[in-house]
GROMACS .gro file of C-alpha atoms in nm:
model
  427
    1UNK     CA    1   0.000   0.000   0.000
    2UNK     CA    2   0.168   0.363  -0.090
    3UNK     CA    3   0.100   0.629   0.093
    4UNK     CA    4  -0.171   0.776  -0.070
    5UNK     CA    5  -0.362   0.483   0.000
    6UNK     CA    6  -0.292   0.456   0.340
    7UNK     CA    7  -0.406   0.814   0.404
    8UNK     CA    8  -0.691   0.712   0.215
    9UNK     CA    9  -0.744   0.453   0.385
   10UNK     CA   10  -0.746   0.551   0.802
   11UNK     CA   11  -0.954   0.876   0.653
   12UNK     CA   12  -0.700   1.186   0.579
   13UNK     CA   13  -0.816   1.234   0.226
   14UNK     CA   14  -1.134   1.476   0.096
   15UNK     CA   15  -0.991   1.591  -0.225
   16UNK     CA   16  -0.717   1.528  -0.452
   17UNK     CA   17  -0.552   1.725  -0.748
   18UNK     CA   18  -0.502   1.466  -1.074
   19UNK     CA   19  -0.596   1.117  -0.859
   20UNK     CA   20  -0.485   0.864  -1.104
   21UNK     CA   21  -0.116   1.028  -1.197
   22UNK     CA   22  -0.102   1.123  -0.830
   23UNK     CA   23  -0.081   0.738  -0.711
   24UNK     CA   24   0.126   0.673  -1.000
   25UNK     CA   25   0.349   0.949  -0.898
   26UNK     CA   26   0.412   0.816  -0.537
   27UNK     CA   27   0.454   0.445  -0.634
   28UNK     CA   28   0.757   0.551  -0.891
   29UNK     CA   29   0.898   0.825  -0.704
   30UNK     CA   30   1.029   0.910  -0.343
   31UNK     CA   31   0.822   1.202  -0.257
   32UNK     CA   32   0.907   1.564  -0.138
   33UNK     CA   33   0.628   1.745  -0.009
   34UNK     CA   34   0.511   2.032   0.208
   35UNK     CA   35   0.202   2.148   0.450
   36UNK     CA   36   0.290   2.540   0.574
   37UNK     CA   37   0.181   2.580   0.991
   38UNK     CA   38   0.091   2.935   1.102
   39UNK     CA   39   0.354   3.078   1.327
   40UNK     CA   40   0.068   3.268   1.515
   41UNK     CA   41   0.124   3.095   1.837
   42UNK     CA   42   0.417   2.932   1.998
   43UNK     CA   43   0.245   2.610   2.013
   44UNK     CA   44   0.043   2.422   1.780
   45UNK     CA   45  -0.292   2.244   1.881
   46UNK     CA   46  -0.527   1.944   1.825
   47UNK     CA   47  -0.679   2.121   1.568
   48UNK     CA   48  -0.300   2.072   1.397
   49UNK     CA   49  -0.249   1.730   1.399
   50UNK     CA   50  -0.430   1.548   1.072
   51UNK     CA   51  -0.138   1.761   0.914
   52UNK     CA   52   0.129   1.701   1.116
   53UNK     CA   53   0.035   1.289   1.146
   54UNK     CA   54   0.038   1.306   0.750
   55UNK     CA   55   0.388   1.422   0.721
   56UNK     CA   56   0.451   1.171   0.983
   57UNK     CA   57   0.279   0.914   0.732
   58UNK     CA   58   0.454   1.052   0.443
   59UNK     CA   59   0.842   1.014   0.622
   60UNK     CA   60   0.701   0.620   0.759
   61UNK     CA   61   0.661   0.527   0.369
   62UNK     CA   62   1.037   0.696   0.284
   63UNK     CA   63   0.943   0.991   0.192
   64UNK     CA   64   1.063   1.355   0.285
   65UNK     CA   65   0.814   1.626   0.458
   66UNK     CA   66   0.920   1.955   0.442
   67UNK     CA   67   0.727   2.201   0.734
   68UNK     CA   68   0.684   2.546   0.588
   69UNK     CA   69   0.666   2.754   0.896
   70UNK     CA   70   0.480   3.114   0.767
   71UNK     CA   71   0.649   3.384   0.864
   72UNK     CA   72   0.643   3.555   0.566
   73UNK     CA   73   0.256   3.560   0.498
   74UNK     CA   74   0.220   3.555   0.876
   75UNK     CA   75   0.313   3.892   0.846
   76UNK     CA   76  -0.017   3.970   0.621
   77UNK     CA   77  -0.241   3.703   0.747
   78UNK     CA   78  -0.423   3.436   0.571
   79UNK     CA   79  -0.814   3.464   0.537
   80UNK     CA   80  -0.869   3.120   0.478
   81UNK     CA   81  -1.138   3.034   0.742
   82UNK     CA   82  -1.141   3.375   0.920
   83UNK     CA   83  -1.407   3.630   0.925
   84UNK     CA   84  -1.262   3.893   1.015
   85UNK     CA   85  -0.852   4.015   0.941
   86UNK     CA   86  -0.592   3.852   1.185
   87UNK     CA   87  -0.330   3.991   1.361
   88UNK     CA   88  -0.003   4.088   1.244
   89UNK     CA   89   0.291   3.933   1.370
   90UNK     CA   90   0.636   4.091   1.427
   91UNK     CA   91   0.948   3.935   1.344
   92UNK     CA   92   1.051   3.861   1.630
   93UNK     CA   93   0.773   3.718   1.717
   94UNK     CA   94   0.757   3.474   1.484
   95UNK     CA   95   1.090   3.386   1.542
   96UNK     CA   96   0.977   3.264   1.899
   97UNK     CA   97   0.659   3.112   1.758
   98UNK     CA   98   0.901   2.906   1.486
   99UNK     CA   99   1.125   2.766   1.757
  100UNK     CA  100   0.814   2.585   1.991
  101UNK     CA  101   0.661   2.494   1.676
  102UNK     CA  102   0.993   2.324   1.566
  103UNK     CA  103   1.020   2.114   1.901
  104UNK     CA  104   0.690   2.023   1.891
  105UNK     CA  105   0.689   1.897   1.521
  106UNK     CA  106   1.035   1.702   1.570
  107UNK     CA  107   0.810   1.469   1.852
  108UNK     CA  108   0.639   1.354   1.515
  109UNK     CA  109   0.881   1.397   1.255
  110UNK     CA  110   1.256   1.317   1.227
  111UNK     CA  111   1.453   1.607   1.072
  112UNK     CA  112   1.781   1.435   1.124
  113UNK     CA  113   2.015   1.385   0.850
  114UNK     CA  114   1.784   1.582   0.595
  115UNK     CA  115   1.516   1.363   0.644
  116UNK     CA  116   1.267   1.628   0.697
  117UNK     CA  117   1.347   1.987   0.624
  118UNK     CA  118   1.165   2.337   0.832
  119UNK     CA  119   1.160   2.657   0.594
  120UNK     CA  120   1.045   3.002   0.659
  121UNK     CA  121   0.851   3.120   0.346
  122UNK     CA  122   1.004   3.488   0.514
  123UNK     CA  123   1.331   3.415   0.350
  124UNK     CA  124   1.238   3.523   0.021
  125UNK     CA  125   0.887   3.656   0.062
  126UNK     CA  126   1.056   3.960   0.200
  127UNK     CA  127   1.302   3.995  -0.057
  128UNK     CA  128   1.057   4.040  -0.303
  129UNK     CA  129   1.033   4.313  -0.554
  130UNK     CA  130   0.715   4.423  -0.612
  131UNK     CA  131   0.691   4.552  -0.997
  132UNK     CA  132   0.887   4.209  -1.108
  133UNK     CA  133   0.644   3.999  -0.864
  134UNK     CA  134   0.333   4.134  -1.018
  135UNK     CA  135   0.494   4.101  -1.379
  136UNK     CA  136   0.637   3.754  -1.374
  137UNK     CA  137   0.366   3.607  -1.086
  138UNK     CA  138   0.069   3.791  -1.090
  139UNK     CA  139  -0.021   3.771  -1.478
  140UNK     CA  140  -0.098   3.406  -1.413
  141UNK     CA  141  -0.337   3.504  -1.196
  142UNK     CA  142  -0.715   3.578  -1.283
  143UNK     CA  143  -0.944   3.825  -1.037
  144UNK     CA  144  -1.243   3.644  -1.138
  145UNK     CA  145  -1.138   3.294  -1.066
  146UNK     CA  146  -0.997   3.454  -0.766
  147UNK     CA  147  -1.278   3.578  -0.602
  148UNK     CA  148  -1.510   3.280  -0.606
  149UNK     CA  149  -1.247   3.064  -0.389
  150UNK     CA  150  -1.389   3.007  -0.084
  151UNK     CA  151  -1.114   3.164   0.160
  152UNK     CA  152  -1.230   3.484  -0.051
  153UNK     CA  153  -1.603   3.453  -0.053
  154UNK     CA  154  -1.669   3.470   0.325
  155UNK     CA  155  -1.479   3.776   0.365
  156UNK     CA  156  -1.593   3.955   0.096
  157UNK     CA  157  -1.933   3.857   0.228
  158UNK     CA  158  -1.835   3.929   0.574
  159UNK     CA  159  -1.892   4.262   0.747
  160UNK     CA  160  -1.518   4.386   0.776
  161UNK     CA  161  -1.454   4.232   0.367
  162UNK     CA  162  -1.131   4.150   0.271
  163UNK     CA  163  -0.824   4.380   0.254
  164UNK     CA  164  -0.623   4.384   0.001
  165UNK     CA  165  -0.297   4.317   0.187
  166UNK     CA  166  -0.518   3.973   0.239
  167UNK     CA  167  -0.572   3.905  -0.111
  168UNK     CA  168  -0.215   3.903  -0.199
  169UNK     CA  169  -0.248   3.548   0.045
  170UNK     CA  170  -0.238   3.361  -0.258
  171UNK     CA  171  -0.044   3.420  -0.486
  172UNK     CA  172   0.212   3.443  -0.201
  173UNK     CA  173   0.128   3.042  -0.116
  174UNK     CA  174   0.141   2.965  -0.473
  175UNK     CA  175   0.460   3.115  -0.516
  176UNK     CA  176   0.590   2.946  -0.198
  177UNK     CA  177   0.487   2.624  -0.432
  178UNK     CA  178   0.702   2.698  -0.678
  179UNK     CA  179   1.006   2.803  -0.487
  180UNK     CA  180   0.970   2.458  -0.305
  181UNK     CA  181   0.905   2.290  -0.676
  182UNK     CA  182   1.214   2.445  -0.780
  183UNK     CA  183   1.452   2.417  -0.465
  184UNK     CA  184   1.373   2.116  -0.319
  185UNK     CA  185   1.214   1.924  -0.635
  186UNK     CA  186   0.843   1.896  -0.385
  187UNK     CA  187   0.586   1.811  -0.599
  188UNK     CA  188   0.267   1.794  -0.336
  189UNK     CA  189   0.142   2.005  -0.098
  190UNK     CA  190  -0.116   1.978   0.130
  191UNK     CA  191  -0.362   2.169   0.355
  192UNK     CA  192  -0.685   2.152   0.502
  193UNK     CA  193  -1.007   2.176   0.342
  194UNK     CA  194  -1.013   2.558   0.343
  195UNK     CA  195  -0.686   2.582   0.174
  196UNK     CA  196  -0.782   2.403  -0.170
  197UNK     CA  197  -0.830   2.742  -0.351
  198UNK     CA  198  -0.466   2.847  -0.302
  199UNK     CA  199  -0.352   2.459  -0.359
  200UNK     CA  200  -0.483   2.482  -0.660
  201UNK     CA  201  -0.331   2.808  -0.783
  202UNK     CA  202   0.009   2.660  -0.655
  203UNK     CA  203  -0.030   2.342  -0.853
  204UNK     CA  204  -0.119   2.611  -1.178
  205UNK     CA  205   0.159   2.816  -1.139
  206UNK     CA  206   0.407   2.536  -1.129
  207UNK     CA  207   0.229   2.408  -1.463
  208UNK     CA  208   0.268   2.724  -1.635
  209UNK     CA  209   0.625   2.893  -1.517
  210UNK     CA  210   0.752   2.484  -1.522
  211UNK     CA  211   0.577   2.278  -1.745
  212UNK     CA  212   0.551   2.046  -1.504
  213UNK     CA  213   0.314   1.843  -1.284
  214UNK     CA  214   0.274   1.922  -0.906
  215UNK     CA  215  -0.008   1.773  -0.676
  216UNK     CA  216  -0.250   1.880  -0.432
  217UNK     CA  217  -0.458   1.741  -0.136
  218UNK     CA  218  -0.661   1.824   0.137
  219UNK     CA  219  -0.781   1.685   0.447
  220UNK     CA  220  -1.153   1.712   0.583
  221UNK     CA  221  -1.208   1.940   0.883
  222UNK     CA  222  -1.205   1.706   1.172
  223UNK     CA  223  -1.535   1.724   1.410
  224UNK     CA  224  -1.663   1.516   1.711
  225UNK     CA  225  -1.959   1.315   1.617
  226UNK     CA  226  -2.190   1.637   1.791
  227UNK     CA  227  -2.027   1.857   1.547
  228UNK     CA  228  -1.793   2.082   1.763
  229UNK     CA  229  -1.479   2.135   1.629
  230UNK     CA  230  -1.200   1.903   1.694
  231UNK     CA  231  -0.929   2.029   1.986
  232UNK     CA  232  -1.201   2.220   2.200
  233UNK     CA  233  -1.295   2.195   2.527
  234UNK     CA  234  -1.443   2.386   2.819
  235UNK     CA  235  -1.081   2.492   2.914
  236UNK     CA  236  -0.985   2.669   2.546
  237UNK     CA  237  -0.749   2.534   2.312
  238UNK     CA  238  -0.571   2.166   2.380
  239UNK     CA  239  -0.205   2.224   2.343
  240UNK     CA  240   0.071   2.014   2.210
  241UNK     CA  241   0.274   2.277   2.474
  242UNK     CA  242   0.283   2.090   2.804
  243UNK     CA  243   0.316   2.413   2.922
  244UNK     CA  244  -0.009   2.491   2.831
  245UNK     CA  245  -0.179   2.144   2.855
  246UNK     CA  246   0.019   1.914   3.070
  247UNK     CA  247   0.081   1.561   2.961
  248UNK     CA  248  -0.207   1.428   3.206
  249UNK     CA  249  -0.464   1.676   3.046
  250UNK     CA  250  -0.388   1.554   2.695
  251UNK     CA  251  -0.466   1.184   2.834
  252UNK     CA  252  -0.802   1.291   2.984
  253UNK     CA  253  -0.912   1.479   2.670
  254UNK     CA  254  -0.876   1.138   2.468
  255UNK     CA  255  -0.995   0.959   2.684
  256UNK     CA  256  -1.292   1.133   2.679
  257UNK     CA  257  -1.330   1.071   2.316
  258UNK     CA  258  -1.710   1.026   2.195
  259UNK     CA  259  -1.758   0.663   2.120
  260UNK     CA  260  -1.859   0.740   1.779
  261UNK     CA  261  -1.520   0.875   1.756
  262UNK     CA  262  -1.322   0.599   1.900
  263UNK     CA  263  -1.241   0.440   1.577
  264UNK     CA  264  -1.199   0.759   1.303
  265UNK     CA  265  -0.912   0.900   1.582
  266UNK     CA  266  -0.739   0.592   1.607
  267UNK     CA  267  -0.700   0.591   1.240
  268UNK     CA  268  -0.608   0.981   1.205
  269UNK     CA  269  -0.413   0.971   1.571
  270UNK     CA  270  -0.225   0.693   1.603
  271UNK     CA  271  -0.014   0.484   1.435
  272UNK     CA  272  -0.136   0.150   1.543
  273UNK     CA  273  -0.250  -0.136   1.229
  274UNK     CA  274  -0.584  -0.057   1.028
  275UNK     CA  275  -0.695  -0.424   1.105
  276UNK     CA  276  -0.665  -0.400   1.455
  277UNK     CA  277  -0.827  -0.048   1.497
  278UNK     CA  278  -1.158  -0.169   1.255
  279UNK     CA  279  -1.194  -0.473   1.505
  280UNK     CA  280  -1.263  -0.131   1.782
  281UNK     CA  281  -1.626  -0.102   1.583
  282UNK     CA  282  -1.800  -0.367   1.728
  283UNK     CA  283  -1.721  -0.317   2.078
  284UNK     CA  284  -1.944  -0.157   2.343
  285UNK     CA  285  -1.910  -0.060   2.729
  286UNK     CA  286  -1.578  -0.123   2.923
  287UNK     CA  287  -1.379  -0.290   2.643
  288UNK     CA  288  -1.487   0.057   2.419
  289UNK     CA  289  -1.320   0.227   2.752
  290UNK     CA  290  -1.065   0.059   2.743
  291UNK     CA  291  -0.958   0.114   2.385
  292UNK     CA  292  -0.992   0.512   2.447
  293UNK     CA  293  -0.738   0.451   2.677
  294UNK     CA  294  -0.527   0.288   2.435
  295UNK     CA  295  -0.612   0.619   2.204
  296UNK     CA  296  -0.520   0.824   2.496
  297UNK     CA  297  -0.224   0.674   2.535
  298UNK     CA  298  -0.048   0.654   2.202
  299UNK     CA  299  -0.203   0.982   2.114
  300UNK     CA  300  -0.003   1.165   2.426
  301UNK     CA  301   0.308   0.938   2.361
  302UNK     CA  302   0.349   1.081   2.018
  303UNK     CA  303   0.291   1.453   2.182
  304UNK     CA  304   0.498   1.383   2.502
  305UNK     CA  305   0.716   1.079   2.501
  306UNK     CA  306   0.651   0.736   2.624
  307UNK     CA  307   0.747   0.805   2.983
  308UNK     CA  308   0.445   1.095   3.039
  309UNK     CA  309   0.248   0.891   2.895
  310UNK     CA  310   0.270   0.633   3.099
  311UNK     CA  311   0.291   0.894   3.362
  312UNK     CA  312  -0.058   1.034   3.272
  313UNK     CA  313  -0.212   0.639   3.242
  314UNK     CA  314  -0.116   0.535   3.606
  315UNK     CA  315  -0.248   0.892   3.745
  316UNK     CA  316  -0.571   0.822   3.571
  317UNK     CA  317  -0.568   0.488   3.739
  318UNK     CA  318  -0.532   0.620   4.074
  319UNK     CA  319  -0.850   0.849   4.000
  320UNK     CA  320  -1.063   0.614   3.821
  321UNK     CA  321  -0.982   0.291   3.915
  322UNK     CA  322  -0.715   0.051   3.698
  323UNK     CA  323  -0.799  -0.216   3.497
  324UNK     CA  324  -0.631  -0.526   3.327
  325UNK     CA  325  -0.603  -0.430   2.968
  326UNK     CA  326  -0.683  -0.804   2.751
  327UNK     CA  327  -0.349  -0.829   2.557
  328UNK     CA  328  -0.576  -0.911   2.195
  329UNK     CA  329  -0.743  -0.609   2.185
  330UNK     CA  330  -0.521  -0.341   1.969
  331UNK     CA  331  -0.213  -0.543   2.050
  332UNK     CA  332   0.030  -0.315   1.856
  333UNK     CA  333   0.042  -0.059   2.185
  334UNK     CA  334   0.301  -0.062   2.394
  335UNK     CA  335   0.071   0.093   2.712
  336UNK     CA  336   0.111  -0.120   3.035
  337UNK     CA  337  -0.146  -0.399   3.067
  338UNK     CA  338  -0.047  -0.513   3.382
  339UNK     CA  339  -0.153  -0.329   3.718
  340UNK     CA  340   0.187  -0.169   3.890
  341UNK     CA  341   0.305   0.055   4.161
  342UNK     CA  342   0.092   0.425   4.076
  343UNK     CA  343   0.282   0.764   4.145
  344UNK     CA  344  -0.029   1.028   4.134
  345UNK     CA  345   0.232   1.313   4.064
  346UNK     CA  346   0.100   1.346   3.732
  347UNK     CA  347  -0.264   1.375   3.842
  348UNK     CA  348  -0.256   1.787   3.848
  349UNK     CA  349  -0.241   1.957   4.155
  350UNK     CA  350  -0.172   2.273   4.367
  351UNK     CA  351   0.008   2.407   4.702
  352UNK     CA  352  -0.145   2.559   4.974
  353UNK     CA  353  -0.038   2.709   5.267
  354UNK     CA  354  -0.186   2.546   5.604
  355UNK     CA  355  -0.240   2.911   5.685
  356UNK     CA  356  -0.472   2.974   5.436
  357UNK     CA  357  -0.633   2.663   5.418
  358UNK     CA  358  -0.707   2.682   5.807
  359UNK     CA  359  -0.878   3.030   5.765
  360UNK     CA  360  -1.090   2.837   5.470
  361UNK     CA  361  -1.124   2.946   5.065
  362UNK     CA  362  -1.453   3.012   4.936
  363UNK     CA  363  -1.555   2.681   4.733
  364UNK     CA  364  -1.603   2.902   4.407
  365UNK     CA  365  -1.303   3.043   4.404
  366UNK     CA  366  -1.087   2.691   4.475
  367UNK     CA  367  -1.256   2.597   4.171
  368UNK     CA  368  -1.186   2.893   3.992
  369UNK     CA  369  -0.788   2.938   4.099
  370UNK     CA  370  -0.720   2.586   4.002
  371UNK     CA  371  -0.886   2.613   3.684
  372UNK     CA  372  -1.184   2.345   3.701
  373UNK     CA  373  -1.388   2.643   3.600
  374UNK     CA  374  -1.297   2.913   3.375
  375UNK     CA  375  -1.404   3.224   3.580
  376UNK     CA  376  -1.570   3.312   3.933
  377UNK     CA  377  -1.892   3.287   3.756
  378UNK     CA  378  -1.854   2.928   3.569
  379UNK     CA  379  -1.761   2.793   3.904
  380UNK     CA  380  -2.064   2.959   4.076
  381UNK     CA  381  -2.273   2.817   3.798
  382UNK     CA  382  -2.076   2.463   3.838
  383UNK     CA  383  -2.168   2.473   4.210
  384UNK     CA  384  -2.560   2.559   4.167
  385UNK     CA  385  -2.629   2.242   3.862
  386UNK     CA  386  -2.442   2.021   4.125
  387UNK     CA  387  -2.083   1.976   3.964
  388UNK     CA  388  -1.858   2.046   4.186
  389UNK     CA  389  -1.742   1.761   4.462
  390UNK     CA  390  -1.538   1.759   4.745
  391UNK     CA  391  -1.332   1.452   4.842
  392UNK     CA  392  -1.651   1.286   4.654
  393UNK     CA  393  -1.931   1.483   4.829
  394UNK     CA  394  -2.119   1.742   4.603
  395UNK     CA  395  -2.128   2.067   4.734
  396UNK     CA  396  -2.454   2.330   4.733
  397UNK     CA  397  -2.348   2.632   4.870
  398UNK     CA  398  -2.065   2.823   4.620
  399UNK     CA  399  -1.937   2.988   4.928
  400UNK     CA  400  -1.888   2.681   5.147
  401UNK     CA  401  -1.572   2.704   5.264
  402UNK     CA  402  -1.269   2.490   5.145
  403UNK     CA  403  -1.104   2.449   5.518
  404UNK     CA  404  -0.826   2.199   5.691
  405UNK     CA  405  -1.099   2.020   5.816
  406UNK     CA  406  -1.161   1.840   5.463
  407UNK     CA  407  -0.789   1.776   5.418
  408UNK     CA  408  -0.766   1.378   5.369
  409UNK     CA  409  -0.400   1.245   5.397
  410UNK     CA  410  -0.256   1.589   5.329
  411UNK     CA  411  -0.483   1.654   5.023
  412UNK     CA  412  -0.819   1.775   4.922
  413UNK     CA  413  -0.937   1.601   4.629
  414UNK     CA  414  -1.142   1.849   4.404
  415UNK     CA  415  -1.355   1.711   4.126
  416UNK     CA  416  -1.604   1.920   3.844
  417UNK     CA  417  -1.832   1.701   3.651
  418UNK     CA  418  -1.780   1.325   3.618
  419UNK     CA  419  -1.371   1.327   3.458
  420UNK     CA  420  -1.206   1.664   3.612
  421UNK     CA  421  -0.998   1.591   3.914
  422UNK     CA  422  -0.781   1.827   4.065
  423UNK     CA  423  -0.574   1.807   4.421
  424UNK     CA  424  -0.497   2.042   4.644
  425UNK     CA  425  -0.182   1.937   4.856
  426UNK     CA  426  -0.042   2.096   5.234
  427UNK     CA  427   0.261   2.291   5.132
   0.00000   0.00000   0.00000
């Protein structure tokens, strides 16, 4: 199987440039090919990884990925899937953005030895000249075709419309084809769903200043079975920064997988064999538990390392309960399946003075300070639908107080809804 196929196959594929040539392109050829990542954050998300997993894919089959890293256009902004202009970046900022990006990509992807390459599309984007750029570049281009792509459509439909710094987005990306074509001989790029439009123009512009062939595919946007988008949660944004979403949250948000889901994130989230992930369909009840856990765990050992995630799966035992893991069912993981000593110092946790526990903390705001609820008012709200627990016993009252006297071997246990645990620990 080639590695269209496979991504095919465990779901990555909605559209394709040229389907027949591009399979016969892969099977004869090893393969250079890009996906560009925003550098608007220091960290990428969720949201992020059907990319990232398919450059993963693409190095597994031999192969060489090339991560564009934006911080050229990120210093105009692309309006594909935004309503309203984004922010501009400075330099420097992008700079910062490009290094956490880098470490988190290199979890997935091996750029050792020139097996994968990172490029900033800055290093000649800004050395552009304008007058030759929109002689030799933008006569390929047409307005009309243009404007009927849909990254263009919803802004120029949109209140705020589309700037024209904006609409230079893509013939920028296209041109960032071609330099790619021409430097590193990539002939595919790739992109979500919303990028197709400027795909496409790449893929033109290569045929025309060429004469050659380039491909182009995209993935489908990924949502839970009840339609929210993929990588949200009550807290914001889930991080491939432990920083900003420790190991043991990553766990708990795949763990918490829809079963509907169970089976379509195996395939697009973990490595693990197709025939042992379509076996996942027919089961129901614990055993469907238990293979979230599996997703949990090979999901946050590609984002973390082995050792947090193993981390993350004995915390989760200490709060839920373990269980013997039957060694048939998705064999291919390496999580433990035998029971073992727990440490709960992944489970996440705060200090607190005996001083201030003694004088007592307001129930809302425990909740609020050790982020089981997003605000003073979230946790109030928790409190009054009969969410919030402590040590196991719901509490009523929002301004009960949190006091020494519910301290339980040195620790308060703190729970909001069914699957949020927190601790509070004696400094």
């Amino acid at each position: 199987m080639n590695v269209v196929e496979t991504l095919q196959d465990r779901g990555f594929i909605e559209q394709a440039t040229h389907d027949t040539e591009l399979n016969e392109y892969v099977e004869g050829n090893d393969v250079t090919c890009y996906i560009g990542f925003d550098p608007t954050a220091s960290s990428l998300h969720v949201g992020s990884l059907v990319p990232i997993m398919s450059l993963a894919h693409m190095q597994r089959h031999g192969h060489r990925p090339i991560a564009l890293v934006g911080g050229g256009t990120g210093l105009i902004g692309d309006p594909s899937g935004k309503t309203e202009m984004r922010k501009m970046l400075t330099n420097e900022a992008i700079e910062e953005n490009m290094e956490g990006i880098r470490g988190q990509l290199s979890r997935f992807i091996d750029f050792s030895d020139g097996k994968a390459i990172m490029v900033n599309n800055a290093d000649w984007l800004t050395k552009l000249e304008y007058i030759p750029f929109l002689r030799d570049i933008g006569k390929h281009f047409s307005i009309n075709r243009m404007i009927k792509a849909e990254s263009y459509k919803i802004r120029l439909e949109s209140e705020e419309g589309l700037s024209f710094i904006e609409f230079n987005y893509m013939l920028l990306q296209a041109y960032d084809f071609m330099k790619l074509f021409k430097q590193y001989g990539c002939h595919l790029q790739m992109g979500g769903r919303d990028q197709w439009g400027n795909i496409v123009a790449g893929v033109e512009l290569v045929r025309r200043m060429c004469q050659e062939t380039a491909f182009g595919i995209t993935f489908p946007l990924v949502t839970t079975s009840s339609g929210e988008k993929m990588g949200k949660t009550a807290k914001g944004a889930v991080w491939l920064d432990a920083e900003r979403t420790s190991p043991y949250d990553y766990f708990q948000f795949w763990v918490n997988t829809d079963d509907r889901d169970v089976v379509r994130f195996l395939s697009l989230f973990t490595f693990l064999p197709m025939d042992e992930i379509r076996k996942v369909k027919d089961l129901t009840d614990a055993d469907l538990n238990t293979a979230k856990a599996i997703l949990a765990f090979e999901a946050t050992t590609l984002a973390h390392g082995e050792e947090k995630a193993v981390n993350a799966f004995r915390a989760a035992e200490i709060m839920f309960g373990s269980r013997k893991l039957p060694a048939d069912l998705l064999p291919s993981s390496c999580i433990p399946r035998e029971g073992s000593e727990s440490d709960d110092a992944s489970v996440p946790h705060s200090e607190v003075d005996m001083e201030v526990l003694t004088a007592g903390i307001p129930a809302f705001k425990v909740f609020q300070i050790t982020g089981l609820s997003q605000s003073g008012g979230a946790a109030r709200r928790l409190i009054q639908q009969g969410g919030a627990y402590v040590n196991g016993n719901r509490i009523t009252s929002f301004d009960y107080l949190v006091t020494d006297k519910d301290l339980s071997d040195g620790e308060i246990v703190l729970r909001a809804g069914k699957k949020q645990f927190h601790k509070l620990k004696v400094k």
